[in-house]
Tab-separated table of C-alpha atoms in Angstrom:
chain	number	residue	atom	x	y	z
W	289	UNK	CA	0.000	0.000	0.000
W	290	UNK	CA	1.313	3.459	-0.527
W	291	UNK	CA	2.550	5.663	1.512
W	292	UNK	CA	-0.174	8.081	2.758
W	293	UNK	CA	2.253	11.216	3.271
W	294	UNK	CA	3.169	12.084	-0.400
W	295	UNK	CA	6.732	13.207	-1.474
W	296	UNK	CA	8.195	16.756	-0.371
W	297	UNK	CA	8.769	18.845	-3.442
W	298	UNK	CA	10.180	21.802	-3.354
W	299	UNK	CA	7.512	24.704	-4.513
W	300	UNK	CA	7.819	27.077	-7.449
W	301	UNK	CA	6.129	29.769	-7.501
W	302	UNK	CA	4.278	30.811	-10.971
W	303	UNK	CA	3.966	34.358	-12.454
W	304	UNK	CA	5.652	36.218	-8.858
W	305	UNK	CA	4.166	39.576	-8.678
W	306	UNK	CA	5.938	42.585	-7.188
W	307	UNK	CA	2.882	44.114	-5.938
W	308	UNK	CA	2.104	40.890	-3.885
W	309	UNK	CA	-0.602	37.715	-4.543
W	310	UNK	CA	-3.776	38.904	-6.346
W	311	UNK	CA	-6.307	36.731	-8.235
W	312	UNK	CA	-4.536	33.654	-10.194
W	313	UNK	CA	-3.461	34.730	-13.638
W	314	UNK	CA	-4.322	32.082	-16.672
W	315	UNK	CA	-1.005	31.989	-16.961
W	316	UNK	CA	-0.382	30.703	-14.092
W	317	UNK	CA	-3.043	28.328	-14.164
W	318	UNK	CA	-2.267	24.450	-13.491
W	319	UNK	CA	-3.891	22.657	-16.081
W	320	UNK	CA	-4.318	19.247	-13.906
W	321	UNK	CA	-6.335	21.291	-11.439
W	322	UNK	CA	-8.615	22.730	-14.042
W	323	UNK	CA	-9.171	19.577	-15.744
W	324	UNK	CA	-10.021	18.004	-12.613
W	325	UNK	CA	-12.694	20.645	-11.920
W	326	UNK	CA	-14.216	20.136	-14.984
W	327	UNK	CA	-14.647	16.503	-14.934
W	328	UNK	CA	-16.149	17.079	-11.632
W	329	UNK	CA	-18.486	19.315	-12.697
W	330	UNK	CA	-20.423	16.439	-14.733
W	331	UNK	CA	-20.356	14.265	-12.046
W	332	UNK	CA	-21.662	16.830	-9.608
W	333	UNK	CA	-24.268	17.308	-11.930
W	334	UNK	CA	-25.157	14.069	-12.522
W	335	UNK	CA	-25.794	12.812	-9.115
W	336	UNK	CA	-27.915	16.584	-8.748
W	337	UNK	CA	-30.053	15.883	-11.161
W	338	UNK	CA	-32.418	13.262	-9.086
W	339	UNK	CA	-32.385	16.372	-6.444
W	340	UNK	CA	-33.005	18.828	-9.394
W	341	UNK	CA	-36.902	17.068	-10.026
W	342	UNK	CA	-37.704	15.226	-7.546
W	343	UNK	CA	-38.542	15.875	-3.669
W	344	UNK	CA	-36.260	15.555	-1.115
W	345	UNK	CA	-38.293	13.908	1.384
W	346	UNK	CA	-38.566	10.792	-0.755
W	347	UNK	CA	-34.790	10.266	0.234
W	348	UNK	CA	-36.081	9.935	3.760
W	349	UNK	CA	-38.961	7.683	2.790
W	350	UNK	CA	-36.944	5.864	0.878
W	351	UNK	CA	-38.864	6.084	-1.933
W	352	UNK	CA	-37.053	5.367	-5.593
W	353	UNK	CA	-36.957	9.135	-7.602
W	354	UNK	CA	-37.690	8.665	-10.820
W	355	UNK	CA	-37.346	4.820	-11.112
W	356	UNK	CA	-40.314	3.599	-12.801
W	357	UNK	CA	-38.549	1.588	-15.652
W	358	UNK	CA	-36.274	-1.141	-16.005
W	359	UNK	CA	-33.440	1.696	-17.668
W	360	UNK	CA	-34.362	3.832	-14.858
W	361	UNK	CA	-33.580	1.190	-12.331
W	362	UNK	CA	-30.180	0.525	-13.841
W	363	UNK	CA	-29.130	4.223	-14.281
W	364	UNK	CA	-30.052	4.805	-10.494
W	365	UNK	CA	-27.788	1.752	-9.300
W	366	UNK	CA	-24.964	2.953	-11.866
W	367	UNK	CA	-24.854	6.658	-10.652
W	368	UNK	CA	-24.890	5.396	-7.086
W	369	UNK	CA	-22.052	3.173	-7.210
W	370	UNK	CA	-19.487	4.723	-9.338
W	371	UNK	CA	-21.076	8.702	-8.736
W	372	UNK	CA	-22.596	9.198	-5.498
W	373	UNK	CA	-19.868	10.779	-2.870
W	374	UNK	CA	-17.639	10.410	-5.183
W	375	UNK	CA	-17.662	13.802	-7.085
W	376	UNK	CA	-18.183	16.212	-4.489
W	377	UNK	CA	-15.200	14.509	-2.529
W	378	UNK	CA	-13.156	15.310	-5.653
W	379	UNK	CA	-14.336	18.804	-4.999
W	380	UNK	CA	-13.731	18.875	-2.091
W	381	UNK	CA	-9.972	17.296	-2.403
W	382	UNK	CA	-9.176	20.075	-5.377
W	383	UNK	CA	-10.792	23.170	-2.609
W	384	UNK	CA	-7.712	22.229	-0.493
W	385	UNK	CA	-4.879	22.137	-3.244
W	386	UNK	CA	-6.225	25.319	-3.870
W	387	UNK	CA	-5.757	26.697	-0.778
W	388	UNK	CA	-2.397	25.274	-0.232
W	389	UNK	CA	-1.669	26.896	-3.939
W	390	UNK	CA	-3.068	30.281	-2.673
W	391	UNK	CA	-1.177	30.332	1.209
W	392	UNK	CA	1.891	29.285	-0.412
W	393	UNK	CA	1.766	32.577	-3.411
W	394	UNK	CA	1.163	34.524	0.222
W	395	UNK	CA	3.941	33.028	1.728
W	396	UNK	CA	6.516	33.783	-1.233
W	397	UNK	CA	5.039	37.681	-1.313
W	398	UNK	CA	5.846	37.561	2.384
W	399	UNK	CA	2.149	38.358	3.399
W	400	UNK	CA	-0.813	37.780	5.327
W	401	UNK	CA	-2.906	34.810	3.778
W	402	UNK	CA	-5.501	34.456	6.866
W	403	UNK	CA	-7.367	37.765	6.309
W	404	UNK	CA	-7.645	37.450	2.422
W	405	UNK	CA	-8.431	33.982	2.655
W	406	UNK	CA	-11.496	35.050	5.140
W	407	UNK	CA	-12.849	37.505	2.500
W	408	UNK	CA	-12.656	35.137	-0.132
W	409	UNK	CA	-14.620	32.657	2.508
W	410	UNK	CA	-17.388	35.605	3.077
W	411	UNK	CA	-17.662	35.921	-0.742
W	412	UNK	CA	-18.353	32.418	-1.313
W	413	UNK	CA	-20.871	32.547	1.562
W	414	UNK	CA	-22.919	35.561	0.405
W	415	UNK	CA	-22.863	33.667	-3.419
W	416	UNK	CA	-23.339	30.616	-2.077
W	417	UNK	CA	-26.208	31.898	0.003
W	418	UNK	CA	-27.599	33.544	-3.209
W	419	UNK	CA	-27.780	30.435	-4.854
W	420	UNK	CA	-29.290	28.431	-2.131
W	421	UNK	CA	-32.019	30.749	-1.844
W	422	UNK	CA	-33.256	32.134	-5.560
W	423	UNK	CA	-32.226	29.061	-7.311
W	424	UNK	CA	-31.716	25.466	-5.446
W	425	UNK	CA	-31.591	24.486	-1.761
W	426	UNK	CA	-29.267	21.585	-2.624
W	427	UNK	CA	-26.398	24.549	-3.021
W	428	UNK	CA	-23.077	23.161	-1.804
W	429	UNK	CA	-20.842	26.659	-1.339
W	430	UNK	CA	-22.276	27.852	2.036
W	431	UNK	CA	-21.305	24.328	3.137
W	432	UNK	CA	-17.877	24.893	1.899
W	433	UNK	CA	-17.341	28.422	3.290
W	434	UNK	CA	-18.435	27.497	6.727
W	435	UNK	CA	-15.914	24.689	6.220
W	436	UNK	CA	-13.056	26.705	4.969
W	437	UNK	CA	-13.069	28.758	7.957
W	438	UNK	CA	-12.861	25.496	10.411
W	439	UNK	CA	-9.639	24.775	7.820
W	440	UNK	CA	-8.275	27.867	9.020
W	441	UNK	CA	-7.170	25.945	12.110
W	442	UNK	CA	-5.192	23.121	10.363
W	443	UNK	CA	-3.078	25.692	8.113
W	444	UNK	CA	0.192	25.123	9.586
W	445	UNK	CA	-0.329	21.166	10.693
W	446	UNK	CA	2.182	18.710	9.575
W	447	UNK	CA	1.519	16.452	7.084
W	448	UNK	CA	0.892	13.532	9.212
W	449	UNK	CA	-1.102	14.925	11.697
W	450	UNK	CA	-3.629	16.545	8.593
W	451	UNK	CA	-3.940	12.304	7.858
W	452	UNK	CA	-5.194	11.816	10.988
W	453	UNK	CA	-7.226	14.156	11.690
W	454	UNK	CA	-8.819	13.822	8.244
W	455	UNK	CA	-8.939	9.678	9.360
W	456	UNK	CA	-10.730	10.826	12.666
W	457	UNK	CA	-13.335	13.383	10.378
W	458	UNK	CA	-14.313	10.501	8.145
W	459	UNK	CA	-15.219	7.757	10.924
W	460	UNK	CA	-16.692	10.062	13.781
W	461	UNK	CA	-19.923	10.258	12.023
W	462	UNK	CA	-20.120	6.372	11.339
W	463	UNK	CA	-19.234	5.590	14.909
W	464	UNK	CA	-22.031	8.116	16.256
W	465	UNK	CA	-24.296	6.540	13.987
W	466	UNK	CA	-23.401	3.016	15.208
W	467	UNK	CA	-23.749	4.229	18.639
W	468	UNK	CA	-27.229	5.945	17.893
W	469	UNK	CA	-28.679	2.648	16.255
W	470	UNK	CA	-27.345	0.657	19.312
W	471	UNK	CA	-29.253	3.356	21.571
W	472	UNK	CA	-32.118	2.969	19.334
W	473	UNK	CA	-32.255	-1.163	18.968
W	474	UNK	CA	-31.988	-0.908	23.082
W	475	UNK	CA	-34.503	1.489	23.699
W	476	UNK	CA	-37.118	-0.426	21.100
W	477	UNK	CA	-36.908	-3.316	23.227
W	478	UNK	CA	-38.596	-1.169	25.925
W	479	UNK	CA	-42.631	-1.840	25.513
W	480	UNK	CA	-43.389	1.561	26.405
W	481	UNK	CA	-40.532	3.039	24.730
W	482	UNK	CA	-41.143	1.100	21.613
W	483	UNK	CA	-44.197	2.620	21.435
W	484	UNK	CA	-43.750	5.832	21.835
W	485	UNK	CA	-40.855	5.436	18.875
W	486	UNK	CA	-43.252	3.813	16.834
W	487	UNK	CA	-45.897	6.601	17.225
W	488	UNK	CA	-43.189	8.944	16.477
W	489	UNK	CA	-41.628	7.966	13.342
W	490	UNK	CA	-45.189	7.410	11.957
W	491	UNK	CA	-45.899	10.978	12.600
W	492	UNK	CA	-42.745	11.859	11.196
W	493	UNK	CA	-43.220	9.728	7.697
W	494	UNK	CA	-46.487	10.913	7.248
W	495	UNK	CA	-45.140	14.874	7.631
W	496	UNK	CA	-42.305	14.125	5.083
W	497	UNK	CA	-45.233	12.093	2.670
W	498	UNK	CA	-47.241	15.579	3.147
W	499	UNK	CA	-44.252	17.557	2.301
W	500	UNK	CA	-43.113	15.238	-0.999
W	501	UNK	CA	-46.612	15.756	-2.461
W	502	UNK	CA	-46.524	19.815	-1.797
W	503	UNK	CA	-43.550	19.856	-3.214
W	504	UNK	CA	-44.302	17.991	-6.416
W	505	UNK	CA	-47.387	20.474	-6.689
W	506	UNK	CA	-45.385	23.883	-5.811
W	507	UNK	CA	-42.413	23.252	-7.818
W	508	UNK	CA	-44.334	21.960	-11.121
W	509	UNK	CA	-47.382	24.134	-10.457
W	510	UNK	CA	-47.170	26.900	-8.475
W	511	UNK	CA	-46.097	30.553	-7.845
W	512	UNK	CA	-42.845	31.934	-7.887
W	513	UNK	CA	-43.417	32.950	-4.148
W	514	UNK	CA	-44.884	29.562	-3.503
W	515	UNK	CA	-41.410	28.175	-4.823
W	516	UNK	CA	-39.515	30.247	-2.616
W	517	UNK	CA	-41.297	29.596	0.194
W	518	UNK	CA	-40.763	25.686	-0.015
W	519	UNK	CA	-37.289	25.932	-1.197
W	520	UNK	CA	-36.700	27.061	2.311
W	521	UNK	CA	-38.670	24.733	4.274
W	522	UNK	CA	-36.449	22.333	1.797
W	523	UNK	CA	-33.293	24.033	3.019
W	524	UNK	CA	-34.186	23.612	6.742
W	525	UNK	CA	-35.027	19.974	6.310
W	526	UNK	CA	-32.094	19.411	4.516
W	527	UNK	CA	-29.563	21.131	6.933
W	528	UNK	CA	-30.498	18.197	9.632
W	529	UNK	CA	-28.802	15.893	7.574
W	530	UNK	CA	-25.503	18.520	6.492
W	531	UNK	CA	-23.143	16.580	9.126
W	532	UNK	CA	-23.348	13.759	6.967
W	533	UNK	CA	-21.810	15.428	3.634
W	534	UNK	CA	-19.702	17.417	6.401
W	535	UNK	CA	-18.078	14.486	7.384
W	536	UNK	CA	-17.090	13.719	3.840
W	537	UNK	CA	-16.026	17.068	2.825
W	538	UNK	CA	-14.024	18.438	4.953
W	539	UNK	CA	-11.365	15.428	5.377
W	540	UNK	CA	-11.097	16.230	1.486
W	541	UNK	CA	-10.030	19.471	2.355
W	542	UNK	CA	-7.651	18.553	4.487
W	543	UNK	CA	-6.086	15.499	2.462
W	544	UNK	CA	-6.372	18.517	-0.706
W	545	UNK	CA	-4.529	20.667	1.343
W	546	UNK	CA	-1.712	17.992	2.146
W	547	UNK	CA	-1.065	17.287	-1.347
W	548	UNK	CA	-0.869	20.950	-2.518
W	549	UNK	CA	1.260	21.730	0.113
W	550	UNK	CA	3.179	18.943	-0.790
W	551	UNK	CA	2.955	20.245	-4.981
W	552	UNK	CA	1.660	17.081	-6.028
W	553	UNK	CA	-0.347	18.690	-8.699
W	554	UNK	CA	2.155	21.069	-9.934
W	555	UNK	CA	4.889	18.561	-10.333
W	556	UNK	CA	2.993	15.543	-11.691
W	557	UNK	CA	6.470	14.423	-13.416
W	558	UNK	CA	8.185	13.161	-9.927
W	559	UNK	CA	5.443	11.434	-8.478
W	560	UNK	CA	3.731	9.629	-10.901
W	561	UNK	CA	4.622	6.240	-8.925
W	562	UNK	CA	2.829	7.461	-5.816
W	563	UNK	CA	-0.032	8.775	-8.437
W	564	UNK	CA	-0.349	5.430	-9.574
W	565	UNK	CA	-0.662	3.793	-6.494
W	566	UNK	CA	-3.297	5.906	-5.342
W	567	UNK	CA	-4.899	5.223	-8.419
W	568	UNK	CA	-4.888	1.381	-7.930
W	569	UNK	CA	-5.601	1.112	-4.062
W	570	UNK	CA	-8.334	4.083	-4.734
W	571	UNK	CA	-9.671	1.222	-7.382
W	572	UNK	CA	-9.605	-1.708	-5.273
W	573	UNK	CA	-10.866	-0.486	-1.533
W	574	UNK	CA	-13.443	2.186	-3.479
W	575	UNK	CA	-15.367	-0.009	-5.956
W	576	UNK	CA	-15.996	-3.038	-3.263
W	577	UNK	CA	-17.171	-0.075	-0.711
W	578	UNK	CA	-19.591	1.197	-3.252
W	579	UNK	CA	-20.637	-1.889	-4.398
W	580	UNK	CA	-21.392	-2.241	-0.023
W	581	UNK	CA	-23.021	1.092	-0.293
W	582	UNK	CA	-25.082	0.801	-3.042
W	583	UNK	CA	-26.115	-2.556	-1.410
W	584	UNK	CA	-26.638	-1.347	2.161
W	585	UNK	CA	-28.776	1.924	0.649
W	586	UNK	CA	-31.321	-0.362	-0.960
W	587	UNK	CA	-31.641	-2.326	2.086
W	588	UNK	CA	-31.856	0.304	4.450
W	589	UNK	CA	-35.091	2.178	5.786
W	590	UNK	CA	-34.095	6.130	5.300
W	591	UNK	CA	-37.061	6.613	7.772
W	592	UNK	CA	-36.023	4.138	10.568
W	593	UNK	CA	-32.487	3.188	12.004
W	594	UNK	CA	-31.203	-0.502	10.863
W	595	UNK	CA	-28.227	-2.138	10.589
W	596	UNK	CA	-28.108	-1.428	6.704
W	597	UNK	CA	-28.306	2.255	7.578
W	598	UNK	CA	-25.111	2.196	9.678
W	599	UNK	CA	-23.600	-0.408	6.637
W	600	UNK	CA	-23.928	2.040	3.921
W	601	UNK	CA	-23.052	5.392	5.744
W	602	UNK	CA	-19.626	3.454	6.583
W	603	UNK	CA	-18.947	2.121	2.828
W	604	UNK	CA	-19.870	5.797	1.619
W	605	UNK	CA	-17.343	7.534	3.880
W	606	UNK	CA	-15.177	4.952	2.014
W	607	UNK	CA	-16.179	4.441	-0.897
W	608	UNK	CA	-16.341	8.275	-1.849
W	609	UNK	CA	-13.022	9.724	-1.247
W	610	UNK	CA	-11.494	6.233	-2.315
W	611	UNK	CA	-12.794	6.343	-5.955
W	612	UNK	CA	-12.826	10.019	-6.268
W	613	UNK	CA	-9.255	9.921	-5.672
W	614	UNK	CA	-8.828	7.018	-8.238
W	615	UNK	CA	-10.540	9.206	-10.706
W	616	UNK	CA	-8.529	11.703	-9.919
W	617	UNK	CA	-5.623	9.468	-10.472
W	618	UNK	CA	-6.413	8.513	-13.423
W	619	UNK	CA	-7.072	11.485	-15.122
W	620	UNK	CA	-3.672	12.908	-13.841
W	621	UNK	CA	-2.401	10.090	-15.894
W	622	UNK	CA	-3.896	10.273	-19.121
W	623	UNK	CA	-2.588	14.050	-19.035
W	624	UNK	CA	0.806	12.774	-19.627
W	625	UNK	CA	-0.195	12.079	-23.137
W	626	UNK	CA	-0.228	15.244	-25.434
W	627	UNK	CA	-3.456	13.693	-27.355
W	628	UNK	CA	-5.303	13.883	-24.081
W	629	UNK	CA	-4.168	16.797	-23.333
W	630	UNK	CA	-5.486	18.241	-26.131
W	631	UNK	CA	-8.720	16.573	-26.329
W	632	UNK	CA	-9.429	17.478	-22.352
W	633	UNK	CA	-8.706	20.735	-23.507
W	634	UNK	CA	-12.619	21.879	-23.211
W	635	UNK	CA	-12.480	19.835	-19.905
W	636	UNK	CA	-10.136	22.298	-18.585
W	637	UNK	CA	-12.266	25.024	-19.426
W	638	UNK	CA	-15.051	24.266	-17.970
W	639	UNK	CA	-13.292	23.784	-15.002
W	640	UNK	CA	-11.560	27.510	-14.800
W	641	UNK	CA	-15.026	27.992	-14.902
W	642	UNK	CA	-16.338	25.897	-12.455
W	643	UNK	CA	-18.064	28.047	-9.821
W	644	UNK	CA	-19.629	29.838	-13.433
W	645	UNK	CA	-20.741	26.440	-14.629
W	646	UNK	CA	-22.048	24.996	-11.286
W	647	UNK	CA	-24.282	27.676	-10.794
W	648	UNK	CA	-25.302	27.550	-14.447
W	649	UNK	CA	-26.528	23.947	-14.195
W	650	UNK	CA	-28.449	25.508	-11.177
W	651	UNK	CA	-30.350	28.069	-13.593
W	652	UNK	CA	-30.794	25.484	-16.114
W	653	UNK	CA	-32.490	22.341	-14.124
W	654	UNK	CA	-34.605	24.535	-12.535
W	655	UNK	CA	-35.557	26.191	-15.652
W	656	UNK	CA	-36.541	23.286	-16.608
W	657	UNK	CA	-38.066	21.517	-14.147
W	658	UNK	CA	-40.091	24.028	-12.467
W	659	UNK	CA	-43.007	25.879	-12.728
W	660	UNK	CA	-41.817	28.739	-14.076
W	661	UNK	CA	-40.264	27.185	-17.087
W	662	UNK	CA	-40.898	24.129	-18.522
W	663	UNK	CA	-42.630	22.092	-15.419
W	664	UNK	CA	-40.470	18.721	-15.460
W	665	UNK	CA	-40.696	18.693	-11.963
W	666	UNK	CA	-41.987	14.760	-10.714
W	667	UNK	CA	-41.376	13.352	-14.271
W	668	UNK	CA	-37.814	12.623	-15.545
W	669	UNK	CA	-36.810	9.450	-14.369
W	670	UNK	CA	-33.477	8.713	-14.024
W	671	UNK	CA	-32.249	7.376	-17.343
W	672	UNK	CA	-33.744	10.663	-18.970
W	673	UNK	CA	-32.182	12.681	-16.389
W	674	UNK	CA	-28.726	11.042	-16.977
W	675	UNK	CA	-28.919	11.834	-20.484
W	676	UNK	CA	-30.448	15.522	-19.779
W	677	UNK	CA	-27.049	15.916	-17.855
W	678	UNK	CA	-24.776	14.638	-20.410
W	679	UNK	CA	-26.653	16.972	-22.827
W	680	UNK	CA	-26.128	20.161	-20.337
W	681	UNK	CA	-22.675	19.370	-19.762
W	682	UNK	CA	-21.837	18.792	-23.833
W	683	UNK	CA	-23.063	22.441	-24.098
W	684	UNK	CA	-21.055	23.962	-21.327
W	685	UNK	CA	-18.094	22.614	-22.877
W	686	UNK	CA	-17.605	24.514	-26.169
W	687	UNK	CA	-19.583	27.539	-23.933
W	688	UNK	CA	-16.648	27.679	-21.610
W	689	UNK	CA	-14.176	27.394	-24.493
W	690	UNK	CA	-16.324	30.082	-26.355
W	691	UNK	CA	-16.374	32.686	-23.314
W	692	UNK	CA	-12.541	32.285	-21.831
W	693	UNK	CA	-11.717	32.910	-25.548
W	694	UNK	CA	-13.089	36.866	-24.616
W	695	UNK	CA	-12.654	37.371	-20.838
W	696	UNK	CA	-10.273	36.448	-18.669
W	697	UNK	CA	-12.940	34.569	-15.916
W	698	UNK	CA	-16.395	32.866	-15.733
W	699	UNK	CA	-18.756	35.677	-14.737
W	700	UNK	CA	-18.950	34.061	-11.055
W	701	UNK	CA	-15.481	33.714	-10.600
W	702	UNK	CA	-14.868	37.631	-11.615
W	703	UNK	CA	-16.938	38.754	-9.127
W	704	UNK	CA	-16.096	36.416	-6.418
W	705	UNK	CA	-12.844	38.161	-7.089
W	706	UNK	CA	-14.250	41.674	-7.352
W	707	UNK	CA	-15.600	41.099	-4.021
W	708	UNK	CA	-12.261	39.401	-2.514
W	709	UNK	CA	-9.599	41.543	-3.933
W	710	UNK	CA	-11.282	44.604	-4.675
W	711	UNK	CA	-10.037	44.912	-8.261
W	712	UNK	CA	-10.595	42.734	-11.561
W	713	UNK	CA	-10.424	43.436	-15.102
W	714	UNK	CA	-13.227	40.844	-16.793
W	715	UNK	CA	-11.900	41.109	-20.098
W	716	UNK	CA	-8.846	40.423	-21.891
């Protein structure tokens, strides 16, 4: 098994600026990272796009979303073994290269990174909130502000002690589920306890059965106030369950960070052994936990605690940074070879983009799927809606190709900048 603590290399700073670290030139880009992004992107979306139509609350009943057919059925045990956890913990992984990228330009220019780091942070929150409340509630960048700030604390950690920490991140939750099921198996062998447990999970699944049909009539029928108004009961409900993707995402921060730190991206030539590795043992302990997960999800009752439950939270905490990292690998591989290169080319676009193009797919889905534009909500199963996501991502390819050919940044990114550094020029 590899080692877990990657290779020192010595950094090199790109493009060093006598007025100190602003906003990352394109020339000094890293075209692995961007690449990276972008393939993320599509797997992002494709996992969203069950959470795009269909309600929430039929997670929690453990209801199938959009899974009527035969094709459906397949495409929803495909996207949840080889996409589910997987994509956002790639996300998650690349946020923390990018802050050990950014500290380290601070660190050359001899100045403060904490305060311009925190303003970046406060951007992303204020877009991120922006998003979760006029377009989606499933928005991840609030999450990953609030996040970034608890990273704060782990800036100047050695390497090792980032591995276990981020080791200690990605079992607490499992363990405090185990220990919660074990409460719960006890207490349900407790007549009157068992009783009153009984009488309240009933109540409970008939509020969430309530709240799946209102949303299947607000979203595809009603209002644009109506829509707002839900999408915020929606974010509520869904914040009781943010520890969970928590758990996952912020370990990928700090394993990201480790690596940057480390240049592992920015000198891909001297450790393509260890990248290799990662790639294989990613391979072998991911697909086997997925394979558990998707298993353990289809056995479990999303309403209740059982043994499955526990079972498939575990494999996912596996399972997702495991493969995403084997991904990852890969990718970083096939890079090597100038024909790739070339052909990922709109990849890499899309993902010096990516905050642009993640908020796009927001507009779009929506758009589509609500009330206000073309009423999908409730009706794409999820065959159609993996092919609706290929179709959205094919066009934000040659659109991200077609726009950094005239400005410098997405239209998200510049202003996330604007409102960080105080100064952009948008176009070339």
């Amino acid at each position: 098994m590899p080692s877990l603590i990657p290779p020192e290399v010595p950094p090199v700073i790109a493009g060093f600026r006598p007025d100190g670290p602003g906003p990352v030139l394109p020339v000094e880009r890293i075209e692995t990272l961007d690449v990276l992004r972008g393939f993320a992107l599509f797997g992002i979306l494709l996992v969203n796009m069950a959470l795009f139509g269909w309600p929430v609350y039929q997670l929690v009943l453990g209801n199938p979303m959009g899974t009527a057919s035969r094709a459906d059925a397949v495409a929803g045990w495909t996207i949840r073994i080889l996409a589910e956890g997987k994509f956002y913990s790639l996300f998650s992984f690349l946020f923390g290269v990018g802050v050990a990228i950014q500290m380290e330009r601070a660190d050359a220019h001899g100045v403060p990174f904490a305060g311009r780091y925190a303003r970046r942070l406060t951007a992303l929150f204020g877009i991120g909130l922006a998003h979760t409340l006029l377009l989606w509630e499933g928005d991840i960048l609030v999450l990953y502000a609030i996040l970034g700030f608890l990273l704060l604390a782990f800036l100047r950690c050695q390497s090792r002690t980032l591995l276990i920490w981020a080791a200690v991140f990605l079992a607490l939750p499992v363990l405090l589920y185990a220990a919660f099921w074990v409460l719960f198996a006890v207490a349900s062998m407790l007549p009157n306890v068992a009783g009153m447990i009984e009488k309240e999970l009933a109540a409970a699944n008939e509020s969430y059965a309530r709240q799946s049909e209102e949303n299947l009539r607000v979203f595809a029928q009603g209002g644009m106030g109506e829509i707002f108004v839900q999408r915020g009961r929606n974010v509520a409900f869904l914040y009781q369950f943010v520890w969970v993707v928590a758990s996952m995402v912020f370990p990928m921060f700090l394993l990201g960070f480790c690596a940057g730190r480390r240049g592992i991206l920015r000198h891909v030539g001297a450790n393509l052994p260890w990248v290799r590795r990662v790639g294989v043992w990613g391979l072998l302990i991911g697909l086997p936990a997925s394979g558990v997960y998707a298993l353990g999800h289809a056995a479990s009752d999303a309403s209740n605690v059982n043994f499955a439950s526990v079972v498939a939270l575990g494999a996912l905490a596996i399972s997702g940074p495991a493969l995403g990292l084997c991904y990852a690998s890969g990718l970083v591989l096939l890079l090597q070879r100038e024909g790739w290169r070339r052909a990922l080319q709109p990849v890499a676009a899309a993902g010096r983009m990516a905050l642009s193009n993640y908020l796009f797919q927001s507009l779009v889905c929506t758009t589509l799927f609500y009330s206000y534009g073309l009423g999908w909500y409730g009706s794409v199963g999820m065959a159609a809606g993996a092919g609706l996501a290929v179709v959205i991502y094919a066009v934000q390819l040659p659109l991200s190709v077609w726009w950094l050919k005239r400005f410098r940044f997405g239209p998200a990114e510049w202003l996330w900048r604007r409102l960080t550094y105080g100064r952009e020029a948008m176009r070339r």
